[in-house]
Amino acid sequence: MSSLQNFTYDELEIGQTATFSKTLTEEDITLFAATSGDINPVHLDADFAATTMFKERIGHGAWTGSVISAALALVMPGPGTIYLSQNLSFRAPVKIGDTITIHLTVTDKKDDKKFVTLDTKAVNQDGKNVAIGTSEVIAPTEKMTLPRPELPTITLG
Amino acid sequence: MSSLQNFTYDELEIGQTATFSKTLTEEDITLFAATSGDINPVHLDADFAATTMFKERIGHGAWTGSVISAALALVMPGPGTIYLSQNLSFRAPVKIGDTITIHLTVTDKKDDKKFVTLDTKAVNQDGKNVAIGTSEVIAPTEKMTLPRPELPTITLG
């Protein structure tokens, strides 16, 4: 994808689906800890994590939430979406190397305010739900095609 | 804080409060975009953001959610907490330079499963709610004092 395109409110239909995937890397965990301030050792310290029920380092639950936000912002409805609310129930840990696919399904539309409700499911490469929930957004009314912003190089060390 | 200490389930009382603050920097937005994949131009592209209702770049809504996760993981209940669910309603944008304070209040406890419900409010430096919601966690049963993990240096550009 070299550009981002949205679905306008009128283009969205109940039952419409979209997906977005991201693989959790060790670097992603470090960056998430830095940006959020959440330096919980279960995410960062392999020795500590080995003593927990998870046995190894896991991704932040809120990281999975952030990938849902990416799915809404980039894929459906896409650019111009305004995020109103999210609820999320965490069902299973995400490990380094896991590929999480966000499955979005439009479940409701409110024409007067252009509110759209979406079912949001985060599923790992084994088909297991790691988080399930619901998003409410205001969908864009204007069709947009935008260049994908480039991020600067990030170096750790 | 050079170490992290938790509140065990038994130490938590209904009505107990705690806070955790973080100031959103431009670098935080870049790191959040990288780790989540959410490169929505409203967060990254000042020219595009100027054309939106927000008039300038704003932080990701899910970033505010990530700071709530930091508050739960580091302050109350702290290390050993297992995150079960979060709901969050976004009320106002967060701008670069805004200091967000997470206000946590214990609102319910379920002794059999050590479930704790917390009211979670994210408030900016002007006292305005930017997001409000509820967290459900399993509180730790074991008292812990842990060293704060150090993050590697992160260089952008």
PDB file of C-alpha atoms in Angstrom:
ATOM      1  CA  MET A   1       0.000   0.000   0.000  1.00  0.00           C
ATOM      2  CA  SER A   2       1.634   3.249  -1.046  1.00  0.00           C
ATOM      3  CA  SER A   3      -1.462   5.310  -0.228  1.00  0.00           C
ATOM      4  CA  LEU A   4      -4.255   5.274   2.312  1.00  0.00           C
ATOM      5  CA  GLN A   5      -7.897   5.363   1.216  1.00  0.00           C
ATOM      6  CA  ASN A   6     -10.941   5.524   3.421  1.00  0.00           C
ATOM      7  CA  PHE A   7     -14.493   4.198   3.342  1.00  0.00           C
ATOM      8  CA  THR A   8     -17.011   6.990   3.812  1.00  0.00           C
ATOM      9  CA  TYR A   9     -20.009   6.532   6.085  1.00  0.00           C
ATOM     10  CA  ASP A  10     -22.237   5.933   3.047  1.00  0.00           C
ATOM     11  CA  GLU A  11     -19.903   3.269   1.652  1.00  0.00           C
ATOM     12  CA  LEU A  12     -19.996   1.194   4.854  1.00  0.00           C
ATOM     13  CA  GLU A  13     -22.566  -1.577   5.136  1.00  0.00           C
ATOM     14  CA  ILE A  14     -23.578  -3.631   8.124  1.00  0.00           C
ATOM     15  CA  GLY A  15     -21.699  -6.920   7.891  1.00  0.00           C
ATOM     16  CA  GLN A  16     -18.762  -5.409   5.980  1.00  0.00           C
ATOM     17  CA  THR A  17     -15.388  -6.784   7.113  1.00  0.00           C
ATOM     18  CA  ALA A  18     -11.719  -5.833   6.916  1.00  0.00           C
ATOM     19  CA  THR A  19      -8.474  -7.071   8.425  1.00  0.00           C
ATOM     20  CA  PHE A  20      -5.105  -5.633   9.418  1.00  0.00           C
ATOM     21  CA  SER A  21      -2.126  -7.665  10.667  1.00  0.00           C
ATOM     22  CA  LYS A  22       1.012  -6.903  12.651  1.00  0.00           C
ATOM     23  CA  THR A  23       3.734  -9.162  14.045  1.00  0.00           C
ATOM     24  CA  LEU A  24       4.960  -8.297  17.542  1.00  0.00           C
ATOM     25  CA  THR A  25       8.727  -7.825  17.660  1.00  0.00           C
ATOM     26  CA  GLU A  26      11.005  -7.325  20.642  1.00  0.00           C
ATOM     27  CA  GLU A  27      11.588  -3.780  19.375  1.00  0.00           C
ATOM     28  CA  ASP A  28       7.817  -3.128  19.333  1.00  0.00           C
ATOM     29  CA  ILE A  29       7.677  -3.994  23.044  1.00  0.00           C
ATOM     30  CA  THR A  30      10.542  -1.610  23.838  1.00  0.00           C
ATOM     31  CA  LEU A  31       8.970   1.219  21.829  1.00  0.00           C
ATOM     32  CA  PHE A  32       5.583   0.606  23.433  1.00  0.00           C
ATOM     33  CA  ALA A  33       7.171   0.724  26.895  1.00  0.00           C
ATOM     34  CA  ALA A  34       8.909   3.992  26.015  1.00  0.00           C
ATOM     35  CA  THR A  35       5.894   5.763  24.545  1.00  0.00           C
ATOM     36  CA  SER A  36       3.406   4.625  27.207  1.00  0.00           C
ATOM     37  CA  GLY A  37       5.708   4.631  30.214  1.00  0.00           C
ATOM     38  CA  ASP A  38       4.603   1.049  30.924  1.00  0.00           C
ATOM     39  CA  ILE A  39       7.898  -0.598  31.895  1.00  0.00           C
ATOM     40  CA  ASN A  40       6.205  -3.561  33.607  1.00  0.00           C
ATOM     41  CA  PRO A  41       8.976  -6.194  33.915  1.00  0.00           C
ATOM     42  CA  VAL A  42       6.694  -8.926  32.515  1.00  0.00           C
ATOM     43  CA  HIS A  43       7.163  -7.198  29.146  1.00  0.00           C
ATOM     44  CA  LEU A  44      10.828  -6.205  29.444  1.00  0.00           C
ATOM     45  CA  ASP A  45      12.692  -8.574  31.748  1.00  0.00           C
ATOM     46  CA  ALA A  46      13.016 -12.165  30.516  1.00  0.00           C
ATOM     47  CA  ASP A  47      14.197 -13.459  33.911  1.00  0.00           C
ATOM     48  CA  PHE A  48      11.242 -11.927  35.732  1.00  0.00           C
ATOM     49  CA  ALA A  49       8.780 -13.038  33.040  1.00  0.00           C
ATOM     50  CA  ALA A  50      10.027 -16.625  33.430  1.00  0.00           C
ATOM     51  CA  THR A  51       8.731 -16.584  37.033  1.00  0.00           C
ATOM     52  CA  THR A  52       5.193 -15.597  35.985  1.00  0.00           C
ATOM     53  CA  MET A  53       2.275 -17.666  34.670  1.00  0.00           C
ATOM     54  CA  PHE A  54       3.258 -16.528  31.166  1.00  0.00           C
ATOM     55  CA  LYS A  55       6.771 -18.129  31.418  1.00  0.00           C
ATOM     56  CA  GLU A  56       8.230 -15.645  28.921  1.00  0.00           C
ATOM     57  CA  ARG A  57       8.003 -11.955  27.981  1.00  0.00           C
ATOM     58  CA  ILE A  58       4.591 -10.933  26.628  1.00  0.00           C
ATOM     59  CA  GLY A  59       3.336  -7.912  24.741  1.00  0.00           C
ATOM     60  CA  HIS A  60       1.379  -5.212  26.522  1.00  0.00           C
ATOM     61  CA  GLY A  61      -2.393  -5.812  26.353  1.00  0.00           C
ATOM     62  CA  ALA A  62      -2.711  -2.171  25.364  1.00  0.00           C
ATOM     63  CA  TRP A  63      -0.400  -2.887  22.385  1.00  0.00           C
ATOM     64  CA  THR A  64      -3.110  -5.141  20.989  1.00  0.00           C
ATOM     65  CA  GLY A  65      -5.504  -2.245  21.518  1.00  0.00           C
ATOM     66  CA  SER A  66      -3.133  -0.009  19.573  1.00  0.00           C
ATOM     67  CA  VAL A  67      -3.178  -2.384  16.596  1.00  0.00           C
ATOM     68  CA  ILE A  68      -6.995  -2.196  16.613  1.00  0.00           C
ATOM     69  CA  SER A  69      -6.638   1.582  16.423  1.00  0.00           C
ATOM     70  CA  ALA A  70      -4.318   1.106  13.427  1.00  0.00           C
ATOM     71  CA  ALA A  71      -6.897  -1.113  11.703  1.00  0.00           C
ATOM     72  CA  LEU A  72      -9.626   1.502  12.172  1.00  0.00           C
ATOM     73  CA  ALA A  73      -7.419   4.435  11.165  1.00  0.00           C
ATOM     74  CA  LEU A  74      -5.755   2.857   8.128  1.00  0.00           C
ATOM     75  CA  VAL A  75      -8.189   0.300   6.724  1.00  0.00           C
ATOM     76  CA  MET A  76     -11.842   0.675   7.776  1.00  0.00           C
ATOM     77  CA  PRO A  77     -13.184   3.311   7.960  1.00  0.00           C
ATOM     78  CA  GLY A  78      -9.634   4.691   7.374  1.00  0.00           C
ATOM     79  CA  PRO A  79      -8.357   8.284   7.341  1.00  0.00           C
ATOM     80  CA  GLY A  80     -10.767  10.856   8.733  1.00  0.00           C
ATOM     81  CA  THR A  81     -12.222   8.415  11.282  1.00  0.00           C
ATOM     82  CA  ILE A  82     -12.850   9.849  14.756  1.00  0.00           C
ATOM     83  CA  TYR A  83     -12.425   7.324  17.546  1.00  0.00           C
ATOM     84  CA  LEU A  84     -15.225   7.594  20.124  1.00  0.00           C
ATOM     85  CA  SER A  85     -14.855   4.524  22.302  1.00  0.00           C
ATOM     86  CA  GLN A  86     -13.320   1.088  22.647  1.00  0.00           C
ATOM     87  CA  ASN A  87     -14.002  -1.817  24.889  1.00  0.00           C
ATOM     88  CA  LEU A  88     -11.636  -4.729  24.979  1.00  0.00           C
ATOM     89  CA  SER A  89     -11.462  -7.989  26.857  1.00  0.00           C
ATOM     90  CA  PHE A  90      -8.015  -9.623  26.937  1.00  0.00           C
ATOM     91  CA  ARG A  91      -8.236 -13.390  26.406  1.00  0.00           C
ATOM     92  CA  ALA A  92      -4.711 -14.700  25.816  1.00  0.00           C
ATOM     93  CA  PRO A  93      -1.138 -13.389  25.955  1.00  0.00           C
ATOM     94  CA  VAL A  94       0.703 -12.188  22.836  1.00  0.00           C
ATOM     95  CA  LYS A  95       4.269 -13.484  22.586  1.00  0.00           C
ATOM     96  CA  ILE A  96       7.214 -12.060  20.616  1.00  0.00           C
ATOM     97  CA  GLY A  97       6.881 -13.276  17.016  1.00  0.00           C
ATOM     98  CA  ASP A  98       3.102 -13.707  17.173  1.00  0.00           C
ATOM     99  CA  THR A  99       1.216 -12.265  14.214  1.00  0.00           C
ATOM    100  CA  ILE A 100      -1.990 -10.601  15.331  1.00  0.00           C
ATOM    101  CA  THR A 101      -4.756 -10.075  12.804  1.00  0.00           C
ATOM    102  CA  ILE A 102      -7.470  -7.571  13.641  1.00  0.00           C
ATOM    103  CA  HIS A 103     -10.847  -8.594  12.230  1.00  0.00           C
ATOM    104  CA  LEU A 104     -13.253  -5.673  11.935  1.00  0.00           C
ATOM    105  CA  THR A 105     -16.964  -6.104  11.205  1.00  0.00           C
ATOM    106  CA  VAL A 106     -19.463  -3.261  10.900  1.00  0.00           C
ATOM    107  CA  THR A 107     -22.349  -4.109  13.233  1.00  0.00           C
ATOM    108  CA  ASP A 108     -24.363  -0.865  13.435  1.00  0.00           C
ATOM    109  CA  LYS A 109     -24.768   2.555  11.816  1.00  0.00           C
ATOM    110  CA  LYS A 110     -26.510   5.682  13.145  1.00  0.00           C
ATOM    111  CA  ASP A 111     -27.253   7.919  10.162  1.00  0.00           C
ATOM    112  CA  ASP A 112     -27.910  11.146  12.085  1.00  0.00           C
ATOM    113  CA  LYS A 113     -24.455  11.363  13.670  1.00  0.00           C
ATOM    114  CA  LYS A 114     -22.521   9.095  11.242  1.00  0.00           C
ATOM    115  CA  PHE A 115     -21.710   6.795  14.185  1.00  0.00           C
ATOM    116  CA  VAL A 116     -20.496   3.323  13.203  1.00  0.00           C
ATOM    117  CA  THR A 117     -20.106   0.409  15.607  1.00  0.00           C
ATOM    118  CA  LEU A 118     -17.596  -2.296  14.750  1.00  0.00           C
ATOM    119  CA  ASP A 119     -16.902  -5.665  16.266  1.00  0.00           C
ATOM    120  CA  THR A 120     -13.118  -5.906  16.838  1.00  0.00           C
ATOM    121  CA  LYS A 121     -11.404  -9.234  17.261  1.00  0.00           C
ATOM    122  CA  ALA A 122      -7.629  -9.720  17.599  1.00  0.00           C
ATOM    123  CA  VAL A 123      -6.627 -13.245  16.558  1.00  0.00           C
ATOM    124  CA  ASN A 124      -3.157 -14.825  16.618  1.00  0.00           C
ATOM    125  CA  GLN A 125      -1.542 -17.024  13.950  1.00  0.00           C
ATOM    126  CA  ASP A 126      -3.083 -20.125  15.562  1.00  0.00           C
ATOM    127  CA  GLY A 127      -6.612 -18.751  15.226  1.00  0.00           C
ATOM    128  CA  LYS A 128      -6.882 -17.997  18.940  1.00  0.00           C
ATOM    129  CA  ASN A 129      -8.662 -14.827  20.078  1.00  0.00           C
ATOM    130  CA  VAL A 130      -6.210 -12.723  22.082  1.00  0.00           C
ATOM    131  CA  ALA A 131      -8.668  -9.854  22.599  1.00  0.00           C
ATOM    132  CA  ILE A 132     -12.264  -9.173  21.642  1.00  0.00           C
ATOM    133  CA  GLY A 133     -14.285  -6.008  21.834  1.00  0.00           C
ATOM    134  CA  THR A 134     -16.251  -3.261  20.185  1.00  0.00           C
ATOM    135  CA  SER A 135     -15.299   0.122  18.717  1.00  0.00           C
ATOM    136  CA  GLU A 136     -17.502   3.122  18.151  1.00  0.00           C
ATOM    137  CA  VAL A 137     -16.311   5.721  15.624  1.00  0.00           C
ATOM    138  CA  ILE A 138     -17.562   8.635  13.562  1.00  0.00           C
ATOM    139  CA  ALA A 139     -16.965   7.613   9.956  1.00  0.00           C
ATOM    140  CA  PRO A 140     -15.667  10.191   7.474  1.00  0.00           C
ATOM    141  CA  THR A 141     -18.131  11.784   5.055  1.00  0.00           C
ATOM    142  CA  GLU A 142     -15.469  12.832   2.560  1.00  0.00           C
ATOM    143  CA  LYS A 143     -13.622  10.313   0.359  1.00  0.00           C
ATOM    144  CA  MET A 144      -9.854  10.661   0.799  1.00  0.00           C
ATOM    145  CA  THR A 145      -6.738   9.152  -0.728  1.00  0.00           C
ATOM    146  CA  LEU A 146      -3.618  10.201   1.152  1.00  0.00           C
ATOM    147  CA  PRO A 147       0.062   9.396   0.853  1.00  0.00           C
ATOM    148  CA  ARG A 148       1.292   7.048   3.589  1.00  0.00           C
ATOM    149  CA  PRO A 149       3.350   9.092   6.066  1.00  0.00           C
ATOM    150  CA  GLU A 150       6.950   7.889   6.349  1.00  0.00           C
ATOM    151  CA  LEU A 151       8.348   7.334   9.829  1.00  0.00           C
ATOM    152  CA  PRO A 152      11.918   8.310  10.676  1.00  0.00           C
ATOM    153  CA  THR A 153      14.431   5.524  11.265  1.00  0.00           C
ATOM    154  CA  ILE A 154      14.352   4.386  14.888  1.00  0.00           C
ATOM    155  CA  THR A 155      17.546   3.019  16.405  1.00  0.00           C
ATOM    156  CA  LEU A 156      17.695   1.187  19.729  1.00  0.00           C
ATOM    157  CA  GLY A 157      20.814   0.655  21.743  1.00  0.00           C
TER     158      GLY A 157
ATOM    159  CA  MET B   1      11.044   5.892  41.928  1.00  0.00           C
ATOM    160  CA  SER B   2      14.005   3.551  41.651  1.00  0.00           C
ATOM    161  CA  SER B   3      11.892   0.454  42.345  1.00  0.00           C
ATOM    162  CA  LEU B   4       8.384  -0.748  41.641  1.00  0.00           C
ATOM    163  CA  GLN B   5       6.150  -1.990  44.453  1.00  0.00           C
ATOM    164  CA  ASN B   6       2.672  -3.411  44.151  1.00  0.00           C
ATOM    165  CA  PHE B   7      -0.518  -3.402  46.199  1.00  0.00           C
ATOM    166  CA  THR B   8      -1.747  -6.929  46.822  1.00  0.00           C
ATOM    167  CA  TYR B   9      -5.430  -7.773  46.505  1.00  0.00           C
ATOM    168  CA  ASP B  10      -5.797  -7.683  50.300  1.00  0.00           C
ATOM    169  CA  GLU B  11      -4.176  -4.241  50.538  1.00  0.00           C
ATOM    170  CA  LEU B  12      -6.635  -2.661  48.086  1.00  0.00           C
ATOM    171  CA  GLU B  13      -9.755  -0.999  49.463  1.00  0.00           C
ATOM    172  CA  ILE B  14     -12.810   0.268  47.667  1.00  0.00           C
ATOM    173  CA  GLY B  15     -12.352   4.012  47.217  1.00  0.00           C
ATOM    174  CA  GLN B  16      -8.533   3.809  47.160  1.00  0.00           C
ATOM    175  CA  THR B  17      -6.977   6.150  44.583  1.00  0.00           C
ATOM    176  CA  ALA B  18      -3.684   6.556  42.739  1.00  0.00           C
ATOM    177  CA  THR B  19      -2.359   8.694  39.909  1.00  0.00           C
ATOM    178  CA  PHE B  20       0.256   8.419  37.157  1.00  0.00           C
ATOM    179  CA  SER B  21       1.224  11.219  34.757  1.00  0.00           C
ATOM    180  CA  LYS B  22       2.909  11.398  31.374  1.00  0.00           C
ATOM    181  CA  THR B  23       3.528  14.297  29.011  1.00  0.00           C
ATOM    182  CA  LEU B  24       2.966  13.561  25.306  1.00  0.00           C
ATOM    183  CA  THR B  25       6.010  14.421  23.200  1.00  0.00           C
ATOM    184  CA  GLU B  26       6.422  14.444  19.439  1.00  0.00           C
ATOM    185  CA  GLU B  27       8.754  11.468  19.852  1.00  0.00           C
ATOM    186  CA  ASP B  28       6.070   9.558  21.774  1.00  0.00           C
ATOM    187  CA  ILE B  29       3.731   9.937  18.788  1.00  0.00           C
ATOM    188  CA  THR B  30       6.377   8.631  16.392  1.00  0.00           C
ATOM    189  CA  LEU B  31       7.168   5.651  18.620  1.00  0.00           C
ATOM    190  CA  PHE B  32       3.480   4.887  19.088  1.00  0.00           C
ATOM    191  CA  ALA B  33       2.963   4.971  15.308  1.00  0.00           C
ATOM    192  CA  ALA B  34       5.906   2.621  14.814  1.00  0.00           C
ATOM    193  CA  THR B  35       4.935   0.069  17.454  1.00  0.00           C
ATOM    194  CA  SER B  36       1.219   0.001  16.599  1.00  0.00           C
ATOM    195  CA  GLY B  37       1.456   0.485  12.843  1.00  0.00           C
ATOM    196  CA  ASP B  38      -1.010   3.372  13.187  1.00  0.00           C
ATOM    197  CA  ILE B  39       0.472   5.956  10.818  1.00  0.00           C
ATOM    198  CA  ASN B  40      -2.770   7.960  10.536  1.00  0.00           C
ATOM    199  CA  PRO B  41      -1.669  11.351   9.111  1.00  0.00           C
ATOM    200  CA  VAL B  42      -3.665  13.249  11.758  1.00  0.00           C
ATOM    201  CA  HIS B  43      -0.947  12.140  14.193  1.00  0.00           C
ATOM    202  CA  LEU B  44       2.103  12.461  11.943  1.00  0.00           C
ATOM    203  CA  ASP B  45       1.534  15.077   9.247  1.00  0.00           C
ATOM    204  CA  ALA B  46       1.185  18.654  10.498  1.00  0.00           C
ATOM    205  CA  ASP B  47      -0.100  19.942   7.129  1.00  0.00           C
ATOM    206  CA  PHE B  48      -2.820  17.285   6.965  1.00  0.00           C
ATOM    207  CA  ALA B  49      -3.721  17.749  10.644  1.00  0.00           C
ATOM    208  CA  ALA B  50      -4.204  21.492  10.020  1.00  0.00           C
ATOM    209  CA  THR B  51      -7.076  20.643   7.639  1.00  0.00           C
ATOM    210  CA  THR B  52      -8.952  18.595  10.267  1.00  0.00           C
ATOM    211  CA  MET B  53     -11.263  19.649  13.107  1.00  0.00           C
ATOM    212  CA  PHE B  54      -8.278  19.289  15.451  1.00  0.00           C
ATOM    213  CA  LYS B  55      -6.221  21.982  13.582  1.00  0.00           C
ATOM    214  CA  GLU B  56      -2.923  20.403  14.684  1.00  0.00           C
ATOM    215  CA  ARG B  57      -1.338  16.982  15.243  1.00  0.00           C
ATOM    216  CA  ILE B  58      -2.948  14.991  18.053  1.00  0.00           C
ATOM    217  CA  GLY B  59      -1.899  11.922  19.993  1.00  0.00           C
ATOM    218  CA  HIS B  60      -3.418   8.536  19.230  1.00  0.00           C
ATOM    219  CA  GLY B  61      -6.488   7.810  21.384  1.00  0.00           C
ATOM    220  CA  ALA B  62      -4.961   4.407  22.030  1.00  0.00           C
ATOM    221  CA  TRP B  63      -1.851   6.179  23.431  1.00  0.00           C
ATOM    222  CA  THR B  64      -4.032   7.478  26.257  1.00  0.00           C
ATOM    223  CA  GLY B  65      -5.167   3.893  26.754  1.00  0.00           C
ATOM    224  CA  SER B  66      -1.540   2.816  26.947  1.00  0.00           C
ATOM    225  CA  VAL B  67      -0.841   5.326  29.735  1.00  0.00           C
ATOM    226  CA  ILE B  68      -3.768   3.830  31.690  1.00  0.00           C
ATOM    227  CA  SER B  69      -2.089   0.447  31.280  1.00  0.00           C
ATOM    228  CA  ALA B  70       1.117   1.995  32.666  1.00  0.00           C
ATOM    229  CA  ALA B  71      -0.766   3.336  35.696  1.00  0.00           C
ATOM    230  CA  LEU B  72      -2.235  -0.096  36.448  1.00  0.00           C
ATOM    231  CA  ALA B  73       1.031  -1.957  35.863  1.00  0.00           C
ATOM    232  CA  LEU B  74       3.358   0.397  37.730  1.00  0.00           C
ATOM    233  CA  VAL B  75       1.303   2.070  40.448  1.00  0.00           C
ATOM    234  CA  MET B  76      -1.961   0.365  41.421  1.00  0.00           C
ATOM    235  CA  PRO B  77      -2.190  -2.577  41.688  1.00  0.00           C
ATOM    236  CA  GLY B  78       1.359  -2.581  40.204  1.00  0.00           C
ATOM    237  CA  PRO B  79       3.616  -5.479  39.201  1.00  0.00           C
ATOM    238  CA  GLY B  80       1.887  -8.853  39.018  1.00  0.00           C
ATOM    239  CA  THR B  81      -1.409  -7.338  37.842  1.00  0.00           C
ATOM    240  CA  ILE B  82      -3.193  -9.256  35.094  1.00  0.00           C
ATOM    241  CA  TYR B  83      -5.191  -7.034  32.754  1.00  0.00           C
ATOM    242  CA  LEU B  84      -8.618  -8.505  32.003  1.00  0.00           C
ATOM    243  CA  SER B  85     -10.528  -5.739  30.266  1.00  0.00           C
ATOM    244  CA  GLN B  86     -10.699  -2.042  29.536  1.00  0.00           C
ATOM    245  CA  ASN B  87     -13.407   0.206  28.275  1.00  0.00           C
ATOM    246  CA  LEU B  88     -12.618   3.726  27.272  1.00  0.00           C
ATOM    247  CA  SER B  89     -14.582   6.644  25.906  1.00  0.00           C
ATOM    248  CA  PHE B  90     -12.495   9.352  24.224  1.00  0.00           C
ATOM    249  CA  ARG B  91     -13.705  12.851  25.163  1.00  0.00           C
ATOM    250  CA  ALA B  92     -11.091  15.339  23.972  1.00  0.00           C
ATOM    251  CA  PRO B  93      -7.923  15.350  21.859  1.00  0.00           C
ATOM    252  CA  VAL B  94      -4.455  15.178  23.426  1.00  0.00           C
ATOM    253  CA  LYS B  95      -1.980  17.656  21.915  1.00  0.00           C
ATOM    254  CA  ILE B  96       1.821  17.558  21.905  1.00  0.00           C
ATOM    255  CA  GLY B  97       3.021  18.930  25.257  1.00  0.00           C
ATOM    256  CA  ASP B  98      -0.171  18.002  27.136  1.00  0.00           C
ATOM    257  CA  THR B  99       0.402  16.301  30.490  1.00  0.00           C
ATOM    258  CA  ILE B 100      -2.109  13.516  31.025  1.00  0.00           C
ATOM    259  CA  THR B 101      -2.782  12.324  34.560  1.00  0.00           C
ATOM    260  CA  ILE B 102      -4.456   8.967  35.008  1.00  0.00           C
ATOM    261  CA  HIS B 103      -6.720   8.891  38.064  1.00  0.00           C
ATOM    262  CA  LEU B 104      -7.426   5.373  39.273  1.00  0.00           C
ATOM    263  CA  THR B 105     -10.096   4.567  41.861  1.00  0.00           C
ATOM    264  CA  VAL B 106     -10.903   1.077  43.133  1.00  0.00           C
ATOM    265  CA  THR B 107     -14.667   0.620  42.740  1.00  0.00           C
ATOM    266  CA  ASP B 108     -15.223  -3.110  43.274  1.00  0.00           C
ATOM    267  CA  LYS B 109     -13.489  -6.280  44.513  1.00  0.00           C
ATOM    268  CA  LYS B 110     -14.474  -9.924  43.969  1.00  0.00           C
ATOM    269  CA  ASP B 111     -12.724 -11.972  46.662  1.00  0.00           C
ATOM    270  CA  ASP B 112     -13.139 -15.398  45.050  1.00  0.00           C
ATOM    271  CA  LYS B 113     -11.178 -14.575  41.893  1.00  0.00           C
ATOM    272  CA  LYS B 114      -9.196 -11.548  43.162  1.00  0.00           C
ATOM    273  CA  PHE B 115     -10.878  -9.414  40.494  1.00  0.00           C
ATOM    274  CA  VAL B 116     -10.616  -5.658  41.032  1.00  0.00           C
ATOM    275  CA  THR B 117     -12.573  -3.048  39.099  1.00  0.00           C
ATOM    276  CA  LEU B 118     -11.106   0.435  38.780  1.00  0.00           C
ATOM    277  CA  ASP B 119     -12.521   3.664  37.475  1.00  0.00           C
ATOM    278  CA  THR B 120      -9.954   5.133  35.057  1.00  0.00           C
ATOM    279  CA  LYS B 121      -9.985   8.791  34.154  1.00  0.00           C
ATOM    280  CA  ALA B 122      -7.393  10.511  31.950  1.00  0.00           C
ATOM    281  CA  VAL B 123      -7.277  14.255  32.666  1.00  0.00           C
ATOM    282  CA  ASN B 124      -5.158  16.926  30.977  1.00  0.00           C
ATOM    283  CA  GLN B 125      -3.259  19.807  32.619  1.00  0.00           C
ATOM    284  CA  ASP B 126      -6.380  22.016  32.369  1.00  0.00           C
ATOM    285  CA  GLY B 127      -8.488  19.528  34.343  1.00  0.00           C
ATOM    286  CA  LYS B 128     -10.377  18.361  31.263  1.00  0.00           C
ATOM    287  CA  ASN B 129     -11.245  14.679  30.899  1.00  0.00           C
ATOM    288  CA  VAL B 130      -9.650  13.357  27.706  1.00  0.00           C
ATOM    289  CA  ALA B 131     -10.834   9.774  28.256  1.00  0.00           C
ATOM    290  CA  ILE B 132     -12.921   7.996  30.867  1.00  0.00           C
ATOM    291  CA  GLY B 133     -13.503   4.323  31.441  1.00  0.00           C
ATOM    292  CA  THR B 134     -13.220   1.237  33.578  1.00  0.00           C
ATOM    293  CA  SER B 135     -10.541  -1.430  33.987  1.00  0.00           C
ATOM    294  CA  GLU B 136     -10.924  -4.938  35.297  1.00  0.00           C
ATOM    295  CA  VAL B 137      -7.779  -6.681  36.566  1.00  0.00           C
ATOM    296  CA  ILE B 138      -6.682  -9.629  38.675  1.00  0.00           C
ATOM    297  CA  ALA B 139      -4.692  -8.109  41.531  1.00  0.00           C
ATOM    298  CA  PRO B 140      -1.503  -9.806  42.695  1.00  0.00           C
ATOM    299  CA  THR B 141      -1.611 -11.905  45.861  1.00  0.00           C
ATOM    300  CA  GLU B 142       2.133 -11.711  46.487  1.00  0.00           C
ATOM    301  CA  LYS B 143       3.836  -8.491  47.655  1.00  0.00           C
ATOM    302  CA  MET B 144       6.671  -7.554  45.288  1.00  0.00           C
ATOM    303  CA  THR B 145       9.377  -4.910  45.120  1.00  0.00           C
ATOM    304  CA  LEU B 146      11.200  -4.988  41.798  1.00  0.00           C
ATOM    305  CA  PRO B 147      13.939  -2.927  40.210  1.00  0.00           C
ATOM    306  CA  ARG B 148      12.661  -0.590  37.501  1.00  0.00           C
ATOM    307  CA  PRO B 149      13.698  -2.027  34.119  1.00  0.00           C
ATOM    308  CA  GLU B 150      15.946   0.321  32.132  1.00  0.00           C
ATOM    309  CA  LEU B 151      15.034   0.963  28.504  1.00  0.00           C
ATOM    310  CA  PRO B 152      17.732   1.205  25.852  1.00  0.00           C
ATOM    311  CA  THR B 153      18.417   4.610  24.315  1.00  0.00           C
ATOM    312  CA  ILE B 154      16.084   5.284  21.393  1.00  0.00           C
ATOM    313  CA  THR B 155      17.307   7.510  18.568  1.00  0.00           C
ATOM    314  CA  LEU B 156      15.040   8.900  15.856  1.00  0.00           C
ATOM    315  CA  GLY B 157      16.068  10.186  12.454  1.00  0.00           C
TER     316      GLY B 157
END
